[in-house]
Amino acid sequence: MVYGLDPDRINCDRLFNILCLYGNVEKIKFMKSKPGSAMVEMGEPFAVDRAIMNLNQAEIFGKKINLCVSKQLAIVPGQSYELPDNTTSYKDFSDSRHNRFGSPDKAAKNRIQSPTTLLHFYNSPTDITEEIFAKICEEHSVEPPSSFKTFAGKSEKSSSGLVEWHDKNSAMEALALINHYSMKNTNGPYPYTMKLCFSTSQQWWSE
């Protein structure tokens, strides 16, 4: 269970964008009787533990969120309703290609990290710049980062780097709103899907 969410600014996709860092997300269902509360079914118990350990009392949209284990073992879809942003209150993510723990090899690539002011971005166009990233933030009403850095020579097909904000709340909002943002690929038919995850300041200087 997730409590304390801003009902006007959160939805299934945005909550998924945060929780997918800690395990596969199966289903998300918002509670009509408790605005700002959602039930989340993860792929395994360890994923629930990781999410609670790292996200409980984290701040997003100026509100502290609380996470705890639900008494229910699984989500029963039931009748969905419209959230304030006109999206559905229930969504099944079990087949989502954005889940990052589909195999042991994929799971091992994820760095489990509590929220920080720093986000690592990857699978982005090679020509991404600080100005382009700031424009994406502006389009989604996210505060632009205070620092931006790309890593040179990692891959000819895509780029990666680090972006930093002044506070963790802003980084959390960026994660919720622009994780899995689709970017045009000028060299091919398929767009890039930019991925974000939390990072540490040590990585900023080591790359």
Coordinates of C-alpha atoms in Angstrom, one line a residue:
M1 CA 0.0 0.0 0.0
V2 CA 1.1 3.5 -0.8
Y3 CA -0.4 6.4 1.1
G4 CA 0.0 10.2 1.0
L5 CA 0.3 10.7 -2.7
D6 CA -0.9 13.9 -4.3
P7 CA -4.2 12.8 -6.0
D8 CA -4.1 15.6 -8.5
R9 CA -0.6 14.8 -9.8
I10 CA -0.1 11.1 -9.5
N11 CA -1.4 8.3 -11.7
C12 CA -0.7 4.6 -12.4
D13 CA 2.1 5.3 -14.9
R14 CA 3.8 7.9 -12.7
L15 CA 3.8 5.6 -9.7
F16 CA 5.1 2.7 -11.9
N17 CA 8.0 5.0 -13.0
I18 CA 9.1 5.2 -9.4
L19 CA 8.4 1.6 -8.2
C20 CA 10.0 -0.1 -11.2
L21 CA 13.4 0.8 -9.8
Y22 CA 12.9 -1.7 -7.0
G23 CA 11.2 -4.7 -8.7
N24 CA 8.7 -5.8 -11.4
V25 CA 5.4 -4.0 -11.0
E26 CA 2.4 -6.3 -11.8
K27 CA -0.7 -4.1 -11.1
I28 CA -1.5 -0.7 -9.6
K29 CA -5.0 0.2 -8.3
F30 CA -5.9 3.5 -6.8
M31 CA -8.5 3.5 -3.9
K32 CA -11.6 5.6 -4.6
S33 CA -12.5 5.7 -0.9
K34 CA -9.0 7.0 0.0
P35 CA -7.8 9.7 -2.5
G36 CA -4.0 9.6 -2.8
S37 CA -3.8 6.0 -1.8
A38 CA -2.9 3.1 -4.1
M39 CA -2.5 -0.7 -3.9
V40 CA 0.5 -2.1 -5.8
E41 CA 1.1 -5.7 -6.6
M42 CA 4.8 -6.4 -7.2
G43 CA 6.4 -9.5 -8.8
E44 CA 7.9 -10.9 -5.6
P45 CA 8.0 -10.3 -1.9
F46 CA 11.6 -9.0 -2.0
A47 CA 10.5 -6.2 -4.4
V48 CA 7.9 -5.1 -1.8
D49 CA 10.6 -5.1 0.9
R50 CA 13.0 -3.0 -1.3
A51 CA 10.3 -0.5 -2.2
I52 CA 9.3 0.0 1.5
M53 CA 12.9 0.2 2.7
N54 CA 13.9 2.8 0.1
L55 CA 10.7 4.9 -0.4
N56 CA 8.9 5.0 2.9
Q57 CA 8.8 8.7 4.0
A58 CA 10.2 9.9 0.7
E59 CA 8.9 13.2 -0.6
I60 CA 7.2 13.9 -3.9
F61 CA 5.0 16.8 -5.0
G62 CA 5.7 18.3 -1.6
K63 CA 4.1 15.4 0.3
K64 CA 5.7 12.6 2.3
I65 CA 4.5 9.1 1.2
N66 CA 4.1 6.1 3.4
L67 CA 4.5 2.5 2.2
C68 CA 3.5 -0.7 4.1
V69 CA 2.6 -4.3 3.3
S70 CA -1.1 -4.8 2.4
K71 CA -3.2 -7.5 4.0
Q72 CA -4.4 -8.5 0.5
L73 CA -2.2 -11.0 -1.3
A74 CA -3.2 -9.9 -4.8
I75 CA -5.1 -7.0 -6.5
V76 CA -8.6 -7.8 -7.7
P77 CA -9.2 -5.4 -10.6
G78 CA -12.8 -4.5 -10.0
Q79 CA -14.4 -1.5 -11.5
S80 CA -12.0 1.3 -12.4
Y81 CA -12.7 5.0 -12.3
E82 CA -11.1 8.2 -13.7
L83 CA -8.4 9.9 -11.8
P84 CA -8.3 13.7 -11.7
D85 CA -6.0 13.7 -14.8
N86 CA -8.6 11.6 -16.7
T87 CA -6.4 8.4 -16.7
T88 CA -7.7 5.1 -15.3
S89 CA -7.4 4.2 -11.7
Y90 CA -6.3 0.6 -12.5
K91 CA -3.5 -0.6 -14.8
D92 CA -1.9 -4.0 -15.4
F93 CA 1.9 -3.7 -16.0
S94 CA 2.7 -7.5 -16.0
D95 CA 3.6 -7.4 -19.7
S96 CA 5.3 -4.0 -19.6
R97 CA 8.6 -3.9 -21.4
H98 CA 9.6 -1.2 -18.9
N99 CA 9.8 -3.7 -16.0
R100 CA 13.6 -4.1 -15.2
F101 CA 13.7 -7.4 -13.3
G102 CA 12.6 -9.8 -16.0
S103 CA 15.6 -12.1 -15.7
P104 CA 18.5 -12.6 -13.2
D105 CA 20.8 -10.8 -15.7
K106 CA 18.5 -7.9 -16.0
A107 CA 17.9 -7.7 -12.3
A108 CA 21.6 -7.7 -11.6
K109 CA 22.0 -4.5 -13.6
N110 CA 19.8 -2.5 -11.3
R111 CA 21.4 -0.4 -8.6
I112 CA 19.0 -0.4 -5.6
Q113 CA 19.2 3.1 -4.3
S114 CA 17.1 5.3 -1.9
P115 CA 16.0 8.7 -3.4
T116 CA 18.8 11.1 -3.9
T117 CA 19.2 14.5 -5.7
L118 CA 21.0 12.7 -8.5
L119 CA 19.5 10.7 -11.4
H120 CA 21.3 8.5 -13.9
F121 CA 19.8 8.6 -17.4
Y122 CA 20.5 6.1 -20.1
N123 CA 19.2 4.9 -23.5
S124 CA 19.0 8.4 -24.7
P125 CA 19.9 9.9 -28.1
T126 CA 23.6 10.6 -28.7
D127 CA 22.9 14.2 -29.3
I128 CA 21.1 14.9 -26.1
T129 CA 22.1 18.2 -24.4
E130 CA 21.4 20.0 -21.2
E131 CA 19.1 22.3 -23.2
I132 CA 17.1 19.4 -24.6
F133 CA 16.8 17.8 -21.2
A134 CA 15.7 21.1 -19.6
K135 CA 13.0 21.5 -22.4
I136 CA 11.7 18.0 -21.6
C137 CA 11.4 19.0 -17.9
E138 CA 9.6 22.2 -18.8
E139 CA 7.1 20.3 -21.0
H140 CA 6.2 18.2 -17.9
S141 CA 6.2 21.0 -15.3
V142 CA 9.4 19.6 -13.8
E143 CA 12.0 21.9 -12.4
P144 CA 15.1 21.7 -14.7
P145 CA 18.2 20.1 -13.1
S146 CA 20.9 22.3 -11.6
S147 CA 23.7 20.1 -13.1
F148 CA 23.9 18.0 -16.2
K149 CA 26.7 15.7 -17.4
T150 CA 27.0 13.1 -20.3
F151 CA 29.4 10.2 -20.3
A152 CA 31.7 10.2 -23.4
G153 CA 32.4 7.1 -25.5
K154 CA 30.2 4.6 -23.8
S155 CA 28.2 3.7 -26.9
E156 CA 27.8 4.9 -30.4
K157 CA 24.1 4.0 -30.4
S158 CA 22.9 5.8 -27.3
S159 CA 24.1 8.1 -24.6
S160 CA 24.0 8.2 -20.8
G161 CA 24.8 10.6 -18.0
L162 CA 23.8 12.2 -14.8
V163 CA 21.4 15.0 -13.8
E164 CA 21.2 16.7 -10.4
W165 CA 18.6 18.8 -8.7
H166 CA 18.8 20.9 -5.5
D167 CA 16.5 18.6 -3.6
K168 CA 15.2 15.0 -3.5
N169 CA 11.6 16.1 -4.1
S170 CA 12.5 17.5 -7.5
A171 CA 14.4 14.4 -8.5
M172 CA 11.5 12.3 -7.4
E173 CA 9.1 14.4 -9.6
A174 CA 11.4 14.1 -12.6
L175 CA 11.5 10.3 -12.1
A176 CA 7.7 10.1 -11.9
L177 CA 7.1 12.3 -14.9
I178 CA 9.8 11.7 -17.4
N179 CA 11.1 8.2 -16.7
H180 CA 10.5 6.2 -20.0
Y181 CA 10.1 9.4 -22.0
S182 CA 10.0 8.6 -25.7
M183 CA 12.6 10.6 -27.8
K184 CA 12.9 10.8 -31.5
N185 CA 15.6 8.7 -33.2
T186 CA 17.0 10.7 -36.2
N187 CA 19.1 7.6 -37.3
G188 CA 16.4 5.0 -37.2
P189 CA 12.7 4.1 -37.2
Y190 CA 12.4 3.3 -33.5
P191 CA 12.4 6.0 -30.9
Y192 CA 14.6 6.0 -27.8
T193 CA 13.0 5.4 -24.4
M194 CA 15.0 7.4 -21.9
K195 CA 15.4 5.5 -18.6
L196 CA 16.1 7.1 -15.2
C197 CA 17.2 5.7 -11.9
F198 CA 18.7 7.2 -8.7
S199 CA 22.5 7.5 -8.4
T200 CA 25.1 8.5 -5.9
S201 CA 27.5 11.5 -6.0
Q202 CA 30.4 9.1 -6.2
Q203 CA 29.3 8.1 -9.7
W204 CA 29.4 11.8 -10.8
W205 CA 33.1 12.0 -10.3
S206 CA 34.1 8.4 -11.2
E207 CA 32.8 8.4 -14.8

